[in-house]
PDB file of C-alpha atoms in Angstrom:
ATOM      1  CA  MET S   1       1.019 -54.596  -6.244  1.00  0.00           C
ATOM      2  CA  SER S   2       0.754 -51.203  -4.623  1.00  0.00           C
ATOM      3  CA  THR S   3      -1.019 -48.464  -6.646  1.00  0.00           C
ATOM      4  CA  ALA S   4      -0.063 -45.674  -4.227  1.00  0.00           C
ATOM      5  CA  LYS S   5       0.821 -42.449  -6.055  1.00  0.00           C
ATOM      6  CA  ARG S   6       4.486 -41.707  -5.719  1.00  0.00           C
ATOM      7  CA  GLU S   7       5.607 -38.131  -5.432  1.00  0.00           C
ATOM      8  CA  GLU S   8       7.886 -36.727  -8.039  1.00  0.00           C
ATOM      9  CA  PRO S   9      11.477 -36.104  -6.800  1.00  0.00           C
ATOM     10  CA  GLY S  10      11.855 -32.574  -5.568  1.00  0.00           C
ATOM     11  CA  ARG S  11       8.104 -31.880  -5.640  1.00  0.00           C
ATOM     12  CA  ARG S  12       6.683 -30.360  -2.474  1.00  0.00           C
ATOM     13  CA  THR S  13       3.157 -30.655  -1.084  1.00  0.00           C
ATOM     14  CA  ARG S  14       1.385 -28.013   0.987  1.00  0.00           C
ATOM     15  CA  ARG S  15       2.088 -29.926   4.073  1.00  0.00           C
ATOM     16  CA  ASP S  16       5.758 -29.454   3.541  1.00  0.00           C
ATOM     17  CA  TYR S  17       5.515 -25.682   3.818  1.00  0.00           C
ATOM     18  CA  ARG S  18       5.555 -25.464   7.562  1.00  0.00           C
ATOM     19  CA  ARG S  19       7.715 -23.213   9.611  1.00  0.00           C
ATOM     20  CA  LYS S  20      10.978 -24.763  10.836  1.00  0.00           C
ATOM     21  CA  ARG S  21      10.965 -25.351  14.593  1.00  0.00           C
ATOM     22  CA  LEU S  22      13.960 -24.097  16.501  1.00  0.00           C
ATOM     23  CA  PRO S  23      14.675 -22.259  19.869  1.00  0.00           C
ATOM     24  CA  LYS S  24      13.972 -18.591  19.916  1.00  0.00           C
ATOM     25  CA  SER S  25      17.626 -17.962  20.687  1.00  0.00           C
ATOM     26  CA  GLU S  26      18.679 -19.477  17.369  1.00  0.00           C
ATOM     27  CA  LEU S  27      16.204 -17.411  15.267  1.00  0.00           C
ATOM     28  CA  SER S  28      18.384 -14.911  13.451  1.00  0.00           C
ATOM     29  CA  LEU S  29      18.739 -13.392  10.061  1.00  0.00           C
ATOM     30  CA  ASP S  30      22.040 -15.293   9.551  1.00  0.00           C
ATOM     31  CA  TRP S  31      20.191 -18.517  10.253  1.00  0.00           C
ATOM     32  CA  ALA S  32      17.442 -17.630   7.768  1.00  0.00           C
ATOM     33  CA  LYS S  33      19.937 -16.798   5.073  1.00  0.00           C
ATOM     34  CA  ALA S  34      21.685 -20.028   5.573  1.00  0.00           C
ATOM     35  CA  ASN S  35      18.357 -21.975   5.254  1.00  0.00           C
ATOM     36  CA  VAL S  36      16.977 -20.351   2.145  1.00  0.00           C
ATOM     37  CA  ASP S  37      18.379 -19.352  -1.209  1.00  0.00           C
ATOM     38  CA  LEU S  38      17.722 -15.552  -0.856  1.00  0.00           C
ATOM     39  CA  THR S  39      17.711 -14.864  -4.648  1.00  0.00           C
ATOM     40  CA  GLU S  40      17.355 -11.427  -6.129  1.00  0.00           C
ATOM     41  CA  ARG S  41      13.754 -12.183  -6.838  1.00  0.00           C
ATOM     42  CA  LYS S  42      13.077 -12.985  -3.131  1.00  0.00           C
ATOM     43  CA  LYS S  43      14.996  -9.937  -2.016  1.00  0.00           C
ATOM     44  CA  LYS S  44      12.820  -7.816  -4.253  1.00  0.00           C
ATOM     45  CA  MET S  45       9.726  -9.374  -2.582  1.00  0.00           C
ATOM     46  CA  LEU S  46      11.046  -8.258   0.765  1.00  0.00           C
ATOM     47  CA  GLU S  47      11.838  -4.791  -0.426  1.00  0.00           C
ATOM     48  CA  ILE S  48       8.250  -4.417  -1.779  1.00  0.00           C
ATOM     49  CA  LEU S  49       6.787  -5.617   1.578  1.00  0.00           C
ATOM     50  CA  ALA S  50       9.041  -3.199   3.419  1.00  0.00           C
ATOM     51  CA  GLN S  51       7.653  -0.291   1.373  1.00  0.00           C
ATOM     52  CA  ARG S  52       3.954  -1.333   1.473  1.00  0.00           C
ATOM     53  CA  ARG S  53       3.669  -3.277   4.824  1.00  0.00           C
ATOM     54  CA  LEU S  54       0.700  -5.551   3.860  1.00  0.00           C
ATOM     55  CA  LEU S  55      -0.253  -6.905   0.455  1.00  0.00           C
ATOM     56  CA  THR S  56      -2.561  -9.448  -1.168  1.00  0.00           C
ATOM     57  CA  ILE S  57      -0.755 -11.911  -3.450  1.00  0.00           C
ATOM     58  CA  GLU S  58      -2.415 -10.208  -6.454  1.00  0.00           C
ATOM     59  CA  GLN S  59      -0.949  -6.840  -5.442  1.00  0.00           C
ATOM     60  CA  LEU S  60       2.522  -8.361  -4.921  1.00  0.00           C
ATOM     61  CA  GLU S  61       2.316  -9.975  -8.240  1.00  0.00           C
ATOM     62  CA  TYR S  62       1.501  -6.523  -9.835  1.00  0.00           C
ATOM     63  CA  PHE S  63       4.293  -4.666  -8.068  1.00  0.00           C
ATOM     64  CA  HIS S  64       7.011  -7.228  -8.613  1.00  0.00           C
ATOM     65  CA  PRO S  65       8.772  -6.923 -11.949  1.00  0.00           C
ATOM     66  CA  ASP S  66       9.411 -10.578 -12.284  1.00  0.00           C
ATOM     67  CA  PHE S  67       5.798 -11.708 -12.062  1.00  0.00           C
ATOM     68  CA  GLY S  68       2.563 -11.038 -13.863  1.00  0.00           C
ATOM     69  CA  HIS S  69       3.757 -11.700 -17.412  1.00  0.00           C
ATOM     70  CA  GLN S  70       3.972 -15.483 -17.464  1.00  0.00           C
ATOM     71  CA  SER S  71       1.518 -18.297 -17.527  1.00  0.00           C
ATOM     72  CA  GLN S  72       2.437 -19.773 -14.150  1.00  0.00           C
ATOM     73  CA  SER S  73       3.222 -16.342 -12.473  1.00  0.00           C
ATOM     74  CA  GLN S  74       1.169 -16.833  -9.327  1.00  0.00           C
ATOM     75  CA  LEU S  75       2.254 -20.415  -8.943  1.00  0.00           C
ATOM     76  CA  LEU S  76       5.902 -19.406  -8.840  1.00  0.00           C
ATOM     77  CA  LEU S  77       5.080 -16.447  -6.531  1.00  0.00           C
ATOM     78  CA  ARG S  78       3.341 -18.778  -4.025  1.00  0.00           C
ATOM     79  CA  ARG S  79       6.381 -21.096  -3.978  1.00  0.00           C
ATOM     80  CA  ASP S  80       8.684 -18.128  -3.205  1.00  0.00           C
ATOM     81  CA  ILE S  81       6.330 -16.905  -0.501  1.00  0.00           C
ATOM     82  CA  ASN S  82       6.167 -20.390   1.106  1.00  0.00           C
ATOM     83  CA  LYS S  83       9.948 -20.644   1.211  1.00  0.00           C
ATOM     84  CA  LEU S  84      10.215 -17.209   2.830  1.00  0.00           C
ATOM     85  CA  TYR S  85       7.435 -18.146   5.295  1.00  0.00           C
ATOM     86  CA  GLU S  86       9.243 -21.261   6.370  1.00  0.00           C
ATOM     87  CA  VAL S  87      12.109 -19.244   7.738  1.00  0.00           C
ATOM     88  CA  TYR S  88      10.203 -16.386   9.273  1.00  0.00           C
ATOM     89  CA  LEU S  89      11.033 -13.845   6.638  1.00  0.00           C
ATOM     90  CA  VAL S  90       7.385 -13.294   5.787  1.00  0.00           C
ATOM     91  CA  ASP S  91       4.010 -13.962   7.497  1.00  0.00           C
ATOM     92  CA  LYS S  92       0.986 -15.070   5.557  1.00  0.00           C
ATOM     93  CA  ALA S  93      -2.830 -15.468   5.923  1.00  0.00           C
ATOM     94  CA  LEU S  94      -4.665 -17.817   3.570  1.00  0.00           C
ATOM     95  CA  LYS S  95      -8.119 -17.518   2.113  1.00  0.00           C
ATOM     96  CA  LYS S  96      -8.937 -14.138   3.668  1.00  0.00           C
ATOM     97  CA  PRO S  97     -12.097 -12.434   2.341  1.00  0.00           C
ATOM     98  CA  ILE S  98     -10.773  -9.214   0.918  1.00  0.00           C
ATOM     99  CA  ILE S  99     -13.079  -6.469  -0.620  1.00  0.00           C
ATOM    100  CA  GLN S 100     -11.875  -5.594  -4.115  1.00  0.00           C
ATOM    101  CA  TRP S 101     -11.818  -2.197  -5.844  1.00  0.00           C
ATOM    102  CA  ASP S 102     -15.051  -2.969  -7.664  1.00  0.00           C
ATOM    103  CA  GLY S 103     -16.774  -3.976  -4.413  1.00  0.00           C
ATOM    104  CA  THR S 104     -16.680  -7.781  -4.885  1.00  0.00           C
ATOM    105  CA  VAL S 105     -15.165  -9.999  -2.266  1.00  0.00           C
ATOM    106  CA  LYS S 106     -12.402 -12.483  -3.014  1.00  0.00           C
ATOM    107  CA  LYS S 107     -10.746 -14.958  -0.690  1.00  0.00           C
ATOM    108  CA  THR S 108      -7.001 -14.589  -1.152  1.00  0.00           C
ATOM    109  CA  MET S 109      -3.641 -14.759   0.484  1.00  0.00           C
ATOM    110  CA  VAL S 110      -2.348 -11.724   2.448  1.00  0.00           C
ATOM    111  CA  ILE S 111       1.410 -11.296   3.188  1.00  0.00           C
ATOM    112  CA  SER S 112       3.448  -9.126   5.492  1.00  0.00           C
ATOM    113  CA  MET S 113       6.952  -8.933   6.876  1.00  0.00           C
ATOM    114  CA  GLY S 114       7.882 -11.721   9.237  1.00  0.00           C
ATOM    115  CA  GLU S 115      10.102 -11.319  12.297  1.00  0.00           C
ATOM    116  CA  LEU S 116      13.329 -11.956  10.390  1.00  0.00           C
ATOM    117  CA  GLY S 117      11.942  -9.896   7.401  1.00  0.00           C
ATOM    118  CA  SER S 118      11.981  -6.935   9.708  1.00  0.00           C
ATOM    119  CA  GLN S 119      15.606  -7.633  10.591  1.00  0.00           C
ATOM    120  CA  TYR S 120      16.410  -7.885   6.854  1.00  0.00           C
ATOM    121  CA  ALA S 121      14.782  -4.425   6.260  1.00  0.00           C
ATOM    122  CA  GLY S 122      16.843  -2.933   9.066  1.00  0.00           C
ATOM    123  CA  TRP S 123      13.970  -2.210  11.408  1.00  0.00           C
ATOM    124  CA  ALA S 124      14.757  -1.848  15.108  1.00  0.00           C
ATOM    125  CA  LYS S 125      11.459  -3.469  16.098  1.00  0.00           C
ATOM    126  CA  HIS S 126       9.230  -6.046  14.439  1.00  0.00           C
ATOM    127  CA  HIS S 127       5.566  -5.058  14.015  1.00  0.00           C
ATOM    128  CA  GLN S 128       3.511  -8.250  13.701  1.00  0.00           C
ATOM    129  CA  ARG S 129       0.703  -7.434  11.431  1.00  0.00           C
ATOM    130  CA  ILE S 130      -0.550 -10.973  10.820  1.00  0.00           C
ATOM    131  CA  LYS S 131      -1.316 -12.561  14.142  1.00  0.00           C
ATOM    132  CA  HIS S 132      -2.718 -15.895  15.490  1.00  0.00           C
ATOM    133  CA  ARG S 133      -5.589 -15.739  17.959  1.00  0.00           C
ATOM    134  CA  ASP S 134      -7.655 -18.725  19.157  1.00  0.00           C
ATOM    135  CA  GLY S 135      -6.309 -20.917  16.426  1.00  0.00           C
ATOM    136  CA  GLN S 136      -7.240 -18.355  13.719  1.00  0.00           C
ATOM    137  CA  VAL S 137      -4.977 -16.095  11.560  1.00  0.00           C
ATOM    138  CA  VAL S 138      -6.089 -12.472  12.132  1.00  0.00           C
ATOM    139  CA  LEU S 139      -5.414  -9.464  10.050  1.00  0.00           C
ATOM    140  CA  PRO S 140      -4.927  -5.960  11.623  1.00  0.00           C
ATOM    141  CA  ALA S 141      -7.969  -3.614  11.963  1.00  0.00           C
ATOM    142  CA  THR S 142      -6.230  -1.363   9.506  1.00  0.00           C
ATOM    143  CA  ALA S 143      -5.839  -4.078   6.815  1.00  0.00           C
ATOM    144  CA  HIS S 144      -8.783  -2.761   4.694  1.00  0.00           C
ATOM    145  CA  HIS S 145      -7.402   0.752   4.650  1.00  0.00           C
ATOM    146  CA  ILE S 146      -3.818  -0.414   3.770  1.00  0.00           C
ATOM    147  CA  LEU S 147      -4.916  -2.711   0.974  1.00  0.00           C
ATOM    148  CA  ARG S 148      -7.290  -0.110  -0.525  1.00  0.00           C
ATOM    149  CA  ILE S 149      -4.428   2.322  -0.796  1.00  0.00           C
ATOM    150  CA  HIS S 150      -2.408  -0.294  -2.739  1.00  0.00           C
ATOM    151  CA  ASP S 151      -5.468  -0.826  -4.922  1.00  0.00           C
ATOM    152  CA  MET S 152      -5.620   2.947  -5.510  1.00  0.00           C
ATOM    153  CA  GLU S 153      -1.977   2.837  -6.579  1.00  0.00           C
ATOM    154  CA  ILE S 154      -2.695   0.094  -9.112  1.00  0.00           C
ATOM    155  CA  GLN S 155      -5.715   1.904 -10.454  1.00  0.00           C
ATOM    156  CA  THR S 156      -3.804   5.183 -10.697  1.00  0.00           C
ATOM    157  CA  ARG S 157      -0.881   3.563 -12.526  1.00  0.00           C
ATOM    158  CA  GLU S 158      -3.182   1.822 -15.033  1.00  0.00           C
ATOM    159  CA  LEU S 159      -5.185   5.002 -15.735  1.00  0.00           C
ATOM    160  CA  MET S 160      -2.022   7.156 -16.128  1.00  0.00           C
ATOM    161  CA  LYS S 161      -0.657   4.582 -18.726  1.00  0.00           C
ATOM    162  CA  GLU S 162      -3.749   5.210 -20.796  1.00  0.00           C
ATOM    163  CA  MET S 163      -3.354   8.983 -20.510  1.00  0.00           C
ATOM    164  CA  GLY S 164       0.307   9.166 -21.364  1.00  0.00           C
ATOM    165  CA  VAL S 165       1.311  10.140 -17.821  1.00  0.00           C
ATOM    166  CA  GLU S 166       4.158   8.498 -15.926  1.00  0.00           C
ATOM    167  CA  VAL S 167       3.975   7.980 -12.120  1.00  0.00           C
ATOM    168  CA  LYS S 168       7.390   9.317 -11.112  1.00  0.00           C
ATOM    169  CA  ALA S 169       6.846   8.835  -7.428  1.00  0.00           C
ATOM    170  CA  TRP S 170       4.367   7.029  -5.236  1.00  0.00           C
ATOM    171  CA  ALA S 171       5.366   7.331  -1.519  1.00  0.00           C
ATOM    172  CA  TYR S 172       3.157   5.453   0.970  1.00  0.00           C
ATOM    173  CA  GLU S 173       2.924   7.069   4.432  1.00  0.00           C
ATOM    174  CA  CYS S 174       5.331   9.801   3.333  1.00  0.00           C
ATOM    175  CA  GLY S 175       5.467  12.080   6.344  1.00  0.00           C
ATOM    176  CA  ASN S 176       8.990  11.316   7.486  1.00  0.00           C
ATOM    177  CA  ARG S 177      10.389  11.022   4.023  1.00  0.00           C
ATOM    178  CA  ILE S 178       8.709  13.775   2.009  1.00  0.00           C
ATOM    179  CA  LEU S 179       7.222  16.375   4.457  1.00  0.00           C
ATOM    180  CA  LYS S 180       9.395  16.257   7.635  1.00  0.00           C
ATOM    181  CA  HIS S 181       7.282  18.965   9.211  1.00  0.00           C
ATOM    182  CA  SER S 182       7.150  19.539  12.971  1.00  0.00           C
ATOM    183  CA  ASN S 183       3.335  19.113  12.989  1.00  0.00           C
ATOM    184  CA  GLY S 184       3.735  15.416  12.198  1.00  0.00           C
ATOM    185  CA  LEU S 185       1.470  15.425   9.176  1.00  0.00           C
ATOM    186  CA  ASN S 186       1.711  11.962   7.514  1.00  0.00           C
ATOM    187  CA  PRO S 187      -0.300  11.768   4.269  1.00  0.00           C
ATOM    188  CA  ASP S 188      -1.367   8.387   3.108  1.00  0.00           C
ATOM    189  CA  VAL S 189       0.367   9.022  -0.210  1.00  0.00           C
ATOM    190  CA  PHE S 190       2.533  11.539  -1.965  1.00  0.00           C
ATOM    191  CA  CYS S 191       2.419  11.160  -5.763  1.00  0.00           C
ATOM    192  CA  MET S 192       4.354  12.976  -8.503  1.00  0.00           C
ATOM    193  CA  LEU S 193       3.177  12.588 -12.082  1.00  0.00           C
ATOM    194  CA  TYR S 194       5.003  13.398 -15.323  1.00  0.00           C
ATOM    195  CA  ASP S 195       2.811  14.402 -18.236  1.00  0.00           C
ATOM    196  CA  GLN S 196       4.484  13.108 -21.421  1.00  0.00           C
ATOM    197  CA  SER S 197       2.186  15.379 -23.535  1.00  0.00           C
ATOM    198  CA  ASN S 198       3.546  18.585 -22.248  1.00  0.00           C
ATOM    199  CA  GLY S 199       6.631  17.769 -20.143  1.00  0.00           C
ATOM    200  CA  LYS S 200       5.064  19.080 -16.936  1.00  0.00           C
ATOM    201  CA  HIS S 201       4.996  17.503 -13.420  1.00  0.00           C
ATOM    202  CA  TYR S 202       1.971  17.420 -11.143  1.00  0.00           C
ATOM    203  CA  THR S 203       1.935  16.566  -7.453  1.00  0.00           C
ATOM    204  CA  LEU S 204      -0.717  15.098  -5.241  1.00  0.00           C
ATOM    205  CA  PHE S 205      -1.410  14.161  -1.651  1.00  0.00           C
ATOM    206  CA  LEU S 206      -3.865  11.304  -1.346  1.00  0.00           C
ATOM    207  CA  GLU S 207      -5.976  10.375   1.627  1.00  0.00           C
ATOM    208  CA  TYR S 208      -8.083   7.184   1.709  1.00  0.00           C
ATOM    209  CA  ASP S 209     -11.010   7.308   4.118  1.00  0.00           C
ATOM    210  CA  THR S 210     -12.964   4.148   5.132  1.00  0.00           C
ATOM    211  CA  GLY S 211     -15.406   6.239   7.170  1.00  0.00           C
ATOM    212  CA  LYS S 212     -14.303   4.910  10.548  1.00  0.00           C
ATOM    213  CA  ASP S 213     -12.627   8.195  11.668  1.00  0.00           C
ATOM    214  CA  ASP S 214     -15.331  10.564  13.169  1.00  0.00           C
ATOM    215  CA  TYR S 215     -17.847   7.810  12.576  1.00  0.00           C
ATOM    216  CA  GLY S 216     -21.478   8.921  12.680  1.00  0.00           C
ATOM    217  CA  ARG S 217     -20.781  12.574  12.417  1.00  0.00           C
ATOM    218  CA  ARG S 218     -22.419  14.516   9.653  1.00  0.00           C
ATOM    219  CA  LYS S 219     -21.349  18.205  10.220  1.00  0.00           C
ATOM    220  CA  LYS S 220     -18.357  18.246  12.466  1.00  0.00           C
ATOM    221  CA  PHE S 221     -15.301  16.067  11.849  1.00  0.00           C
ATOM    222  CA  PRO S 222     -12.806  16.866  14.705  1.00  0.00           C
ATOM    223  CA  ASN S 223     -10.077  14.282  13.827  1.00  0.00           C
ATOM    224  CA  LEU S 224     -10.312  14.921  10.046  1.00  0.00           C
ATOM    225  CA  THR S 225     -10.226  18.694  10.673  1.00  0.00           C
ATOM    226  CA  LYS S 226      -7.084  18.408  12.687  1.00  0.00           C
ATOM    227  CA  LYS S 227      -5.338  16.724   9.757  1.00  0.00           C
ATOM    228  CA  ILE S 228      -6.733  19.230   7.300  1.00  0.00           C
ATOM    229  CA  ASP S 229      -5.355  22.062   9.472  1.00  0.00           C
ATOM    230  CA  ARG S 230      -1.904  20.347   9.400  1.00  0.00           C
ATOM    231  CA  TYR S 231      -2.146  20.532   5.604  1.00  0.00           C
ATOM    232  CA  ARG S 232      -2.890  24.180   5.863  1.00  0.00           C
ATOM    233  CA  GLU S 233       0.192  24.713   8.001  1.00  0.00           C
ATOM    234  CA  VAL S 234       2.452  22.855   5.558  1.00  0.00           C
ATOM    235  CA  LYS S 235       1.000  24.923   2.627  1.00  0.00           C
ATOM    236  CA  GLY S 236       1.943  28.099   4.496  1.00  0.00           C
ATOM    237  CA  TRP S 237       5.419  26.764   5.272  1.00  0.00           C
ATOM    238  CA  LYS S 238       8.060  28.560   3.192  1.00  0.00           C
ATOM    239  CA  ASP S 239      10.555  25.613   3.413  1.00  0.00           C
ATOM    240  CA  TRP S 240       8.261  23.485   1.330  1.00  0.00           C
ATOM    241  CA  TYR S 241       8.596  25.886  -1.742  1.00  0.00           C
ATOM    242  CA  GLU S 242      12.398  25.686  -1.629  1.00  0.00           C
ATOM    243  CA  ARG S 243      12.395  21.987  -2.225  1.00  0.00           C
ATOM    244  CA  PRO S 244      13.067  20.516  -5.771  1.00  0.00           C
ATOM    245  CA  ILE S 245       9.695  18.736  -5.567  1.00  0.00           C
ATOM    246  CA  SER S 246       7.894  22.067  -5.409  1.00  0.00           C
ATOM    247  CA  SER S 247      10.055  23.966  -7.950  1.00  0.00           C
ATOM    248  CA  ALA S 248       9.621  21.136 -10.554  1.00  0.00           C
ATOM    249  CA  SER S 249       5.916  20.845 -10.140  1.00  0.00           C
ATOM    250  CA  GLU S 250       3.297  22.788 -12.171  1.00  0.00           C
ATOM    251  CA  ASN S 251       1.236  23.101  -8.942  1.00  0.00           C
ATOM    252  CA  LYS S 252       3.721  24.265  -6.274  1.00  0.00           C
ATOM    253  CA  PHE S 253       1.675  22.720  -3.489  1.00  0.00           C
ATOM    254  CA  PRO S 254       0.199  19.293  -4.122  1.00  0.00           C
ATOM    255  CA  HIS S 255      -3.499  18.944  -4.958  1.00  0.00           C
ATOM    256  CA  ILE S 256      -5.216  16.975  -2.067  1.00  0.00           C
ATOM    257  CA  PHE S 257      -7.345  13.965  -3.163  1.00  0.00           C
ATOM    258  CA  PHE S 258      -9.609  12.903  -0.319  1.00  0.00           C
ATOM    259  CA  VAL S 259     -11.131   9.662  -1.468  1.00  0.00           C
ATOM    260  CA  THR S 260     -13.885   8.197   0.824  1.00  0.00           C
ATOM    261  CA  GLU S 261     -16.248   5.262   1.153  1.00  0.00           C
ATOM    262  CA  GLU S 262     -18.549   7.365   3.277  1.00  0.00           C
ATOM    263  CA  PRO S 263     -21.269   9.417   1.621  1.00  0.00           C
ATOM    264  CA  LYS S 264     -21.939  11.276   4.904  1.00  0.00           C
ATOM    265  CA  ARG S 265     -18.727  13.203   4.378  1.00  0.00           C
ATOM    266  CA  PHE S 266     -20.657  15.368   1.964  1.00  0.00           C
ATOM    267  CA  PRO S 267     -21.182  18.292   1.786  1.00  0.00           C
ATOM    268  CA  GLU S 268     -19.379  19.299   4.969  1.00  0.00           C
ATOM    269  CA  LEU S 269     -15.924  17.931   4.380  1.00  0.00           C
ATOM    270  CA  PRO S 270     -15.404  19.727   1.072  1.00  0.00           C
ATOM    271  CA  LYS S 271     -16.448  22.952   2.779  1.00  0.00           C
ATOM    272  CA  ILE S 272     -13.773  22.419   5.458  1.00  0.00           C
ATOM    273  CA  LEU S 273     -11.126  21.981   2.879  1.00  0.00           C
ATOM    274  CA  GLU S 274     -12.340  25.011   0.898  1.00  0.00           C
ATOM    275  CA  SER S 275     -12.308  27.199   3.999  1.00  0.00           C
ATOM    276  CA  ARG S 276      -8.648  26.250   4.597  1.00  0.00           C
ATOM    277  CA  GLY S 277      -7.633  27.470   1.092  1.00  0.00           C
ATOM    278  CA  LEU S 278      -6.503  24.082  -0.040  1.00  0.00           C
ATOM    279  CA  ASP S 279      -6.794  22.852  -3.654  1.00  0.00           C
ATOM    280  CA  HIS S 280      -8.637  19.674  -3.246  1.00  0.00           C
ATOM    281  CA  THR S 281     -10.920  16.921  -4.653  1.00  0.00           C
ATOM    282  CA  VAL S 282     -13.270  15.072  -2.434  1.00  0.00           C
ATOM    283  CA  CYS S 283     -14.885  12.004  -3.972  1.00  0.00           C
ATOM    284  CA  LEU S 284     -16.452   8.646  -3.321  1.00  0.00           C
ATOM    285  CA  GLN S 285     -14.130   5.708  -3.950  1.00  0.00           C
ATOM    286  CA  GLN S 286     -16.016   4.637  -7.096  1.00  0.00           C
ATOM    287  CA  ASP S 287     -15.581   8.097  -8.539  1.00  0.00           C
ATOM    288  CA  TYR S 288     -11.899   8.332  -8.010  1.00  0.00           C
ATOM    289  CA  LEU S 289     -10.660   7.455 -11.487  1.00  0.00           C
ATOM    290  CA  SER S 290     -13.039   9.786 -13.209  1.00  0.00           C
ATOM    291  CA  GLN S 291     -12.020  12.580 -10.863  1.00  0.00           C
ATOM    292  CA  LEU S 292      -8.318  11.812 -11.339  1.00  0.00           C
ATOM    293  CA  GLU S 293      -8.747  11.997 -15.136  1.00  0.00           C
ATOM    294  CA  LYS S 294     -10.613  15.328 -14.747  1.00  0.00           C
ATOM    295  CA  PHE S 295      -7.731  16.697 -12.642  1.00  0.00           C
ATOM    296  CA  ILE S 296      -5.188  15.735 -15.360  1.00  0.00           C
ATOM    297  CA  GLN S 297      -7.328  17.318 -18.121  1.00  0.00           C
ATOM    298  CA  GLY S 298      -7.573  20.411 -15.996  1.00  0.00           C
ATOM    299  CA  MET S 299      -3.899  20.738 -15.504  1.00  0.00           C
ATOM    300  CA  ARG S 300      -3.297  20.255 -19.176  1.00  0.00           C
ATOM    301  CA  SER S 301      -5.689  23.031 -20.072  1.00  0.00           C
TER     302      SER S 301
END
């Protein structure tokens, strides 16, 4: 009598989650929609990926309103990711070592838009962020920078909850949506905060620096200085102050947070920002939350 374990009806194994094979000519968004139940939950996943480009599964779980508050949250999320992966709506990389906010390293899943996901988002061109090279799944060189910005958003939201401040807006790569200035400035993040203790709004531009730009320099940072000069141009741009964002904010031009992993940015980089007349905070990554708390307390006083 056979003792082989029988699979439960409808239960899928990891081997089942492989991409469907079909000619390139048949690969279309209509085909994908016909081959997957694109529920509101899955649509929300695609919208989050469209906004943030690249995410770990833990980050996606945090940002998605349907996950994170149930015992099998990540199990359900992985199932949805696998179904979207099968039909090219998302790309994924498994067991990638990712540096966490506290400096530890965790092997985890990383997700981005797939070819048909880009079509779903209405993008004219698909940018493949997760690639295959020599039989290995490879993340882009910018992955650490992108994922750290999303970590910074999570850290900000959690601290603001504790302080009674609501994050009204968090716009990643906000140049074309928020600024629209001819100099092409594209801050990593624009953030608007609403302080429930006094009914005031505060605005921030945030830059996350891994230390790779102007690497090895201690006194002159040509690339960073060019970006800082663009900030100065926008601060002197009268059109900015005619916008509702500026008129509603306690600080009419956003405070600039420059958060870095590189100690060699000190003391020269703060001096450059100071010389341009920009309200700013330059801090190491591990000091970001304490400096953000200090900023809020300063605005309240």
